[in-house]
Coordinates of N, CA and C in Angstrom, one line a residue:
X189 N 21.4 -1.4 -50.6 CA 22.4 -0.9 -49.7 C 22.7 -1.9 -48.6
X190 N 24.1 -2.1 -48.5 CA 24.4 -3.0 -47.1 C 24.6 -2.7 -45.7
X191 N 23.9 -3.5 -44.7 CA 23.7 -3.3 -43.4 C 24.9 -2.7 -43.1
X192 N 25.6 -1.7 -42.1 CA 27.0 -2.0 -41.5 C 26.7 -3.0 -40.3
X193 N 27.4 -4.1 -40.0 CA 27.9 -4.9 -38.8 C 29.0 -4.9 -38.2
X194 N 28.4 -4.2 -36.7 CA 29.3 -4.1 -35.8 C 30.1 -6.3 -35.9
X195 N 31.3 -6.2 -35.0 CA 31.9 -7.7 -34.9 C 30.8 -8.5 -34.0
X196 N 29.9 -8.0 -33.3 CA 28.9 -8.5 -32.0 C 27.8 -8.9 -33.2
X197 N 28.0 -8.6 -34.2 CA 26.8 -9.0 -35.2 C 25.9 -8.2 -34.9
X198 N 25.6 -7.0 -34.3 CA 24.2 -6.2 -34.1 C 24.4 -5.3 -35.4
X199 N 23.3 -5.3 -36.2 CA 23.3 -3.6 -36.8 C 23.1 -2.5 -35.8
X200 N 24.3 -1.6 -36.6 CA 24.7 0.1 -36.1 C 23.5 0.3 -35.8
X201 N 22.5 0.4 -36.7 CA 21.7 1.2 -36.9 C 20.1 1.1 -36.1
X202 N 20.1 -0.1 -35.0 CA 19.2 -0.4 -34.1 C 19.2 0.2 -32.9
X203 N 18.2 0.9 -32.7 CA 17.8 1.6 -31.3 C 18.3 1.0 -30.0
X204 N 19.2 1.2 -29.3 CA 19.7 1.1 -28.1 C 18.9 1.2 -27.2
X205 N 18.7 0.5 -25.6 CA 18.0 1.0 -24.8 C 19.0 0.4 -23.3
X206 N 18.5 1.6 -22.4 CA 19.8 1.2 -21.4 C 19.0 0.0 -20.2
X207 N 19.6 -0.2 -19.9 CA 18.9 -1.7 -18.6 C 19.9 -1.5 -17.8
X208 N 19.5 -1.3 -16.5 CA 19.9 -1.7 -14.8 C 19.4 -3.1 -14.5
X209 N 20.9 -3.6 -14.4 CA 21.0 -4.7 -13.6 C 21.4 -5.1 -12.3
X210 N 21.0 -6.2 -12.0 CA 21.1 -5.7 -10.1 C 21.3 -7.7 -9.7
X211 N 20.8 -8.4 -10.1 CA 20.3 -9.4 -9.7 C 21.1 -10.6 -10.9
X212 N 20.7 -11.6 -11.1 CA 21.1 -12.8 -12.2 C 21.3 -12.7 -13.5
X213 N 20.6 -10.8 -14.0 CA 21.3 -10.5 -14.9 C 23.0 -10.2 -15.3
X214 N 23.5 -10.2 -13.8 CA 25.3 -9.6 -13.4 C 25.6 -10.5 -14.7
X215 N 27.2 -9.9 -14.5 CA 28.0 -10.6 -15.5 C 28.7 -11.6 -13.5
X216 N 28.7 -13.2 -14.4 CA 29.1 -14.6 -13.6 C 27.9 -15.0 -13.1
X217 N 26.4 -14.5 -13.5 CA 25.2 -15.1 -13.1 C 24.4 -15.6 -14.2
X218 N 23.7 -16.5 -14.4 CA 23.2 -17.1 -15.0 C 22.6 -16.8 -16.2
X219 N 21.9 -15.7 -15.7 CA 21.1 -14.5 -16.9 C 22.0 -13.7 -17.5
X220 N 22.9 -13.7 -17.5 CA 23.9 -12.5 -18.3 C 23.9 -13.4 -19.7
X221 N 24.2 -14.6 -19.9 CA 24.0 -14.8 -21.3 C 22.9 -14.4 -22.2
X222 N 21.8 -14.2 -21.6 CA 21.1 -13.7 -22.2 C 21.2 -12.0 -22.6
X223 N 22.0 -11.5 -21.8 CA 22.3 -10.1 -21.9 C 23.6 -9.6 -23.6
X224 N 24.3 -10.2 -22.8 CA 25.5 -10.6 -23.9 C 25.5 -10.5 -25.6
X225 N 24.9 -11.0 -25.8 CA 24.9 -11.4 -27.1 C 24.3 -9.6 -27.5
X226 N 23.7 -9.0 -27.1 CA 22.9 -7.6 -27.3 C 23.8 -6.5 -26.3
X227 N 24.4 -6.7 -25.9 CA 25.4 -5.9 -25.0 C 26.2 -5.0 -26.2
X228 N 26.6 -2.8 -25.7 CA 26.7 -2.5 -26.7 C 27.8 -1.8 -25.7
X229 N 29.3 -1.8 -25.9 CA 30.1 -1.3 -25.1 C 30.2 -2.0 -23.0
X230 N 31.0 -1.2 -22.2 CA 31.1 -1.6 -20.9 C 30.0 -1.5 -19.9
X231 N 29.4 -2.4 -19.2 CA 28.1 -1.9 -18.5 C 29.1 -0.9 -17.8
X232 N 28.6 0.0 -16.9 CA 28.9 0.8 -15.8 C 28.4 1.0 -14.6
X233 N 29.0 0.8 -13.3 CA 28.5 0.5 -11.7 C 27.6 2.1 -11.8
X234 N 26.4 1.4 -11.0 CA 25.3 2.7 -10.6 C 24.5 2.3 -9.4
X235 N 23.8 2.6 -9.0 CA 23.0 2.4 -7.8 C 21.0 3.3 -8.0
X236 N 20.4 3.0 -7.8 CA 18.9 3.2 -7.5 C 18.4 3.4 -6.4
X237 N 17.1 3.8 -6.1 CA 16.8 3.6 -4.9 C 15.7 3.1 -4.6
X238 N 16.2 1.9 -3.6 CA 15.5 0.7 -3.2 C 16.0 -0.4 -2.4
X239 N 15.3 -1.3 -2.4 CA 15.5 -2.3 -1.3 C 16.1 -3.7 -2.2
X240 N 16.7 -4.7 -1.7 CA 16.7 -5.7 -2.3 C 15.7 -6.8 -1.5
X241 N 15.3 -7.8 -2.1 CA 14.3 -9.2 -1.8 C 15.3 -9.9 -1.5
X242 N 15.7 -11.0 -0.5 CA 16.4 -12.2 -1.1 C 15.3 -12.8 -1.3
X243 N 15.1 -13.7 -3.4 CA 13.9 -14.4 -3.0 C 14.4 -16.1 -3.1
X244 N 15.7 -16.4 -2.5 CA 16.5 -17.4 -2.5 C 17.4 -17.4 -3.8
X245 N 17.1 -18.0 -5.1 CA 18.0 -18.5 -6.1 C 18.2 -16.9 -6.9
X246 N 17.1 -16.0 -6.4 CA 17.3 -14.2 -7.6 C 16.9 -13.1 -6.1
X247 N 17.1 -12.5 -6.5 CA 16.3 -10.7 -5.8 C 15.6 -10.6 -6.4
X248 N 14.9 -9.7 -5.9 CA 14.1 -8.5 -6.5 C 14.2 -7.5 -5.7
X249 N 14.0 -6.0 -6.7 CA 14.6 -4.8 -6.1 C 13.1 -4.2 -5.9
X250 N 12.9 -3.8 -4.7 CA 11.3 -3.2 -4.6 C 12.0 -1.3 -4.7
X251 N 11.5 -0.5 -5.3 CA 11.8 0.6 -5.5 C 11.4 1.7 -3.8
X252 N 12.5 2.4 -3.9 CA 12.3 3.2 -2.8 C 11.9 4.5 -3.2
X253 N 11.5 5.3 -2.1 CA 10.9 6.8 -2.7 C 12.1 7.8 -2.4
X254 N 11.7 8.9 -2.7 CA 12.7 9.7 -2.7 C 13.4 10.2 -1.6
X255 N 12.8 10.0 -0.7 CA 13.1 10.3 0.9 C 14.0 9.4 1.7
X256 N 14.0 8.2 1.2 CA 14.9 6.8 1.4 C 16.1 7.2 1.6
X257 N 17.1 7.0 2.3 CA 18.3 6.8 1.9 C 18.7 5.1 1.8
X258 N 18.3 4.6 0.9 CA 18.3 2.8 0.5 C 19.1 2.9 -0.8
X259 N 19.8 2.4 -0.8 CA 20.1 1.9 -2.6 C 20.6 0.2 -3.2
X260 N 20.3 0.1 -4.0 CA 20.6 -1.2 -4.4 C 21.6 -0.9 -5.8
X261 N 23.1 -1.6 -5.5 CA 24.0 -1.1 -6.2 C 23.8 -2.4 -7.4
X262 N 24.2 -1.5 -8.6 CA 24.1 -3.1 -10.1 C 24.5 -2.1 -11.2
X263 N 24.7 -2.6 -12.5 CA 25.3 -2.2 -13.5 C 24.2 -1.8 -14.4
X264 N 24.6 -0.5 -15.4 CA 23.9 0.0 -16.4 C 24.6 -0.3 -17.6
X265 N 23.8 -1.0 -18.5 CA 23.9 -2.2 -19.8 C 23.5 -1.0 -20.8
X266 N 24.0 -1.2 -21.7 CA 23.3 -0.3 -23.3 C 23.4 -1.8 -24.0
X267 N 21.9 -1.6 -24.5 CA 21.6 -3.0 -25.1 C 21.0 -2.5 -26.4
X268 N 21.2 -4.0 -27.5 CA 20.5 -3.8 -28.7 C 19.0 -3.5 -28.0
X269 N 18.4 -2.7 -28.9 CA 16.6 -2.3 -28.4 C 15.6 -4.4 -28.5
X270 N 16.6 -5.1 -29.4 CA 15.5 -6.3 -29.2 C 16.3 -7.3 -28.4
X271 N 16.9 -7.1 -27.4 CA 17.2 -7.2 -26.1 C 15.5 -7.6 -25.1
X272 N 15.1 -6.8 -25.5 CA 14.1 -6.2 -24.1 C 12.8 -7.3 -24.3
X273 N 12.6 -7.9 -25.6 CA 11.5 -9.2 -25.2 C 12.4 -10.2 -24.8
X274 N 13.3 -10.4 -25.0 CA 14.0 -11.7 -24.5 C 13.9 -11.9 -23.0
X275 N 14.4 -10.8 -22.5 CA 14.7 -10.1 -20.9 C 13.2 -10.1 -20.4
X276 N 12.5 -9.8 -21.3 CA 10.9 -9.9 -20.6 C 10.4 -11.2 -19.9
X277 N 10.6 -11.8 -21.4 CA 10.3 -13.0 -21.0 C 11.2 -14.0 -20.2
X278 N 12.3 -13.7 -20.1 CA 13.1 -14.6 -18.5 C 12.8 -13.8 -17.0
X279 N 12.2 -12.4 -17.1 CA 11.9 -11.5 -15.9 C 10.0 -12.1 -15.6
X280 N 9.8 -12.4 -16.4 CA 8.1 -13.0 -16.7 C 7.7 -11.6 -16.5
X281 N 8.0 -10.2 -17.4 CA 7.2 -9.5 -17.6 C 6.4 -9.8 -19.0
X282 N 4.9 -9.4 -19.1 CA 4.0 -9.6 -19.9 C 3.7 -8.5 -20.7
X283 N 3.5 -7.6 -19.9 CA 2.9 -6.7 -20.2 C 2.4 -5.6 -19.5
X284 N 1.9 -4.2 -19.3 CA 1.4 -3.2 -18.8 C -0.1 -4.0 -18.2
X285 N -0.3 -4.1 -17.1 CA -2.1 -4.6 -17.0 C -1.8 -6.0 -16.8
X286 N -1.1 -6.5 -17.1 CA -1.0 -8.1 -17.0 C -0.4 -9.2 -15.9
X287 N -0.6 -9.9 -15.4 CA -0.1 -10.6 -14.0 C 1.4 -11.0 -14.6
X288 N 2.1 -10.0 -13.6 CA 3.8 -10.4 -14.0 C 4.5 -10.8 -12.9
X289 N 5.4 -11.5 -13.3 CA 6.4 -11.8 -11.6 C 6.9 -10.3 -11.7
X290 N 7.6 -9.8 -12.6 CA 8.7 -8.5 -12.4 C 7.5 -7.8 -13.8
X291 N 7.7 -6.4 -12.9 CA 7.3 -5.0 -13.8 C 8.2 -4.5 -14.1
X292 N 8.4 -4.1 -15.6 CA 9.2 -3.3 -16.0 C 9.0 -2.3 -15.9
X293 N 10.2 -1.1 -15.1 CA 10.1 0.4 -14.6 C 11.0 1.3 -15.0
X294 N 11.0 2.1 -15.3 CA 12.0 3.1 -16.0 C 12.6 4.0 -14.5
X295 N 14.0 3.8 -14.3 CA 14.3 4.7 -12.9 C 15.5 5.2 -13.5
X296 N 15.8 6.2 -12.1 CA 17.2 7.2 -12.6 C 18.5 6.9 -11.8
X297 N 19.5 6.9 -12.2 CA 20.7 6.2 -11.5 C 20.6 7.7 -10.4
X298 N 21.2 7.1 -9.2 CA 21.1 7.9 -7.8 C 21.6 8.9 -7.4
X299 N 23.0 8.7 -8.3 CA 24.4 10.1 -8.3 C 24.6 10.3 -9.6
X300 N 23.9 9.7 -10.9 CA 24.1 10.5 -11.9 C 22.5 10.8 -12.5
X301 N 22.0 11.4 -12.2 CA 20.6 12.0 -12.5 C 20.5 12.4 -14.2
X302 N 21.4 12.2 -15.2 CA 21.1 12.2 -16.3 C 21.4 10.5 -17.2
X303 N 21.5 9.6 -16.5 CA 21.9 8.4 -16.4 C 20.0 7.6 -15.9
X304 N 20.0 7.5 -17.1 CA 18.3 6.2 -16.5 C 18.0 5.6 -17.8
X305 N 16.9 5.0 -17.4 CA 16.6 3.1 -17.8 C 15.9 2.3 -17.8
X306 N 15.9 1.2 -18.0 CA 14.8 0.6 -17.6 C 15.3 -0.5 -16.5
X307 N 14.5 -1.1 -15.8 CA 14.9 -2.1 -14.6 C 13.5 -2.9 -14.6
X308 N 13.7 -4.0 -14.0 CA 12.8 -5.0 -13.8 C 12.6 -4.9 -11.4
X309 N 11.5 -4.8 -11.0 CA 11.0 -4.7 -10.0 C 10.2 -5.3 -9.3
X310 N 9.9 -5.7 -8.5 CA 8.7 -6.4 -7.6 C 8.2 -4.7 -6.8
X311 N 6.5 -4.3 -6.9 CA 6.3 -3.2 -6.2 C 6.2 -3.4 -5.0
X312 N 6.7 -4.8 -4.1 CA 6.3 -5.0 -2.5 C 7.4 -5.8 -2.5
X313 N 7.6 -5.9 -1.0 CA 8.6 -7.3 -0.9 C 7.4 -8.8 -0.8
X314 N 6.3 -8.5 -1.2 CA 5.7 -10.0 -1.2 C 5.7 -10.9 0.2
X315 N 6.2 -10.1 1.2 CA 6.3 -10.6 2.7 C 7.8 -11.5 2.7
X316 N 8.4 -11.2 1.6 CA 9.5 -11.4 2.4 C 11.1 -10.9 3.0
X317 N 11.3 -11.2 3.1 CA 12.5 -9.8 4.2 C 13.5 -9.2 3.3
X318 N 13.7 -7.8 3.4 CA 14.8 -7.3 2.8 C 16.1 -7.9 3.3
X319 N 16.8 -8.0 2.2 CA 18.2 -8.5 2.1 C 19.1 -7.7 3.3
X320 N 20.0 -7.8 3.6 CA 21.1 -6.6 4.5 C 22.2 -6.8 3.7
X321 N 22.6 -6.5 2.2 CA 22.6 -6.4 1.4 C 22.7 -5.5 0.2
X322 N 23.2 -4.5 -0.4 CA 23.0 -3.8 -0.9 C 23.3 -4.5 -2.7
X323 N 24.3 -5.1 -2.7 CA 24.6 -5.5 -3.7 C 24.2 -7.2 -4.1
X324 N 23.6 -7.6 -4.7 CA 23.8 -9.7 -5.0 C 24.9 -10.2 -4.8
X325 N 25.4 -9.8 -5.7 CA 27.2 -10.1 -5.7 C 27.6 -10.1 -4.2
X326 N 27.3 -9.5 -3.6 CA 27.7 -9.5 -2.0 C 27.4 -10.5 -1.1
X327 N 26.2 -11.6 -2.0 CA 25.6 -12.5 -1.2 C 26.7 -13.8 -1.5
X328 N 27.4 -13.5 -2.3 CA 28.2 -14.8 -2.8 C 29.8 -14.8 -1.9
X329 N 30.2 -13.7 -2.0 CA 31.9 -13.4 -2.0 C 32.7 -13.9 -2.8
X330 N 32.2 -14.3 -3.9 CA 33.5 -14.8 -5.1 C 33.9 -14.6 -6.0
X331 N 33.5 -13.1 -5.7 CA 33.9 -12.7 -7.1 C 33.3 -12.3 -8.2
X332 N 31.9 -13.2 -8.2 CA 30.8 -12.5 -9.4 C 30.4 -11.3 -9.3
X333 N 30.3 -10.9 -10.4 CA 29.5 -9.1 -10.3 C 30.3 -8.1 -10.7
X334 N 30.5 -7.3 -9.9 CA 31.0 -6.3 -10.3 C 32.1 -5.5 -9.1

């Protein structure tokens, strides 16, 4: 029996998994090629809740609790399922138990509560200062993002 192939070259028939992006994954930043190629339809604007890092050349989004009113605005991706080692390994997640730069976290978009995913995180700001900032794209003004 023959695969169907979508024109993106993914088979139909591979598990999807959704990814929040916020940081160098955007589309006009560096890491989106890596996204791309496994991209399944339009990301769509959503927000979280949390803080942003500037950690100079990326962010990191440290998660807020539910009492926060913080959000950090980025796009929700539907990706091929083998997306998520590639993305691991440019986020330097390892693994559950393992020294990572970014943990991968499963969160819920902020105004659509049946809308979640997975996201990449730092659990502290590491000592260095929250962004004033809500969005990356904001840090540029030219246009990248969203």
């Amino acid at each position: 029996m023959e695969k169907r192939i979508e024109r993106s070259g993914l088979d139909e028939q591979e598990p999807l998994v959704r990814l929040f992006v916020y940081g160098t994954l955007l589309p006009g930043f560096a890491g989106y090629r890596l996204l791309e190629p496994y991209l399944r339809g339009t990301p769509l604007p959503g927000r979280v809740r949390g803080r942003l890092v500037d950690a100079g050349a990326y962010p990191a989004l440290v998660p807020g609790t539910g009492g926060e009113d913080r959000f950090v605005r980025g796009l929700w991706c539907e990706l091929s399922g083998a997306a998520l080692a590639e993305i691991d390994a440019y986020e330097e997640f390892y693994g559950i138990e393992e020294t990572n730069d970014y943990e991968r976290v499963w969160v819920r978009d902020a105004d659509r509560p049946d809308c979640a995913g997975w996201t990449y995180i730092w659990p502290d700001s590491r000592g260095l200062a929250f962004a004033d900032f809500d969005a990356w794209a904001d840090k540029y003004q030219d246009g990248r993002g969203f």
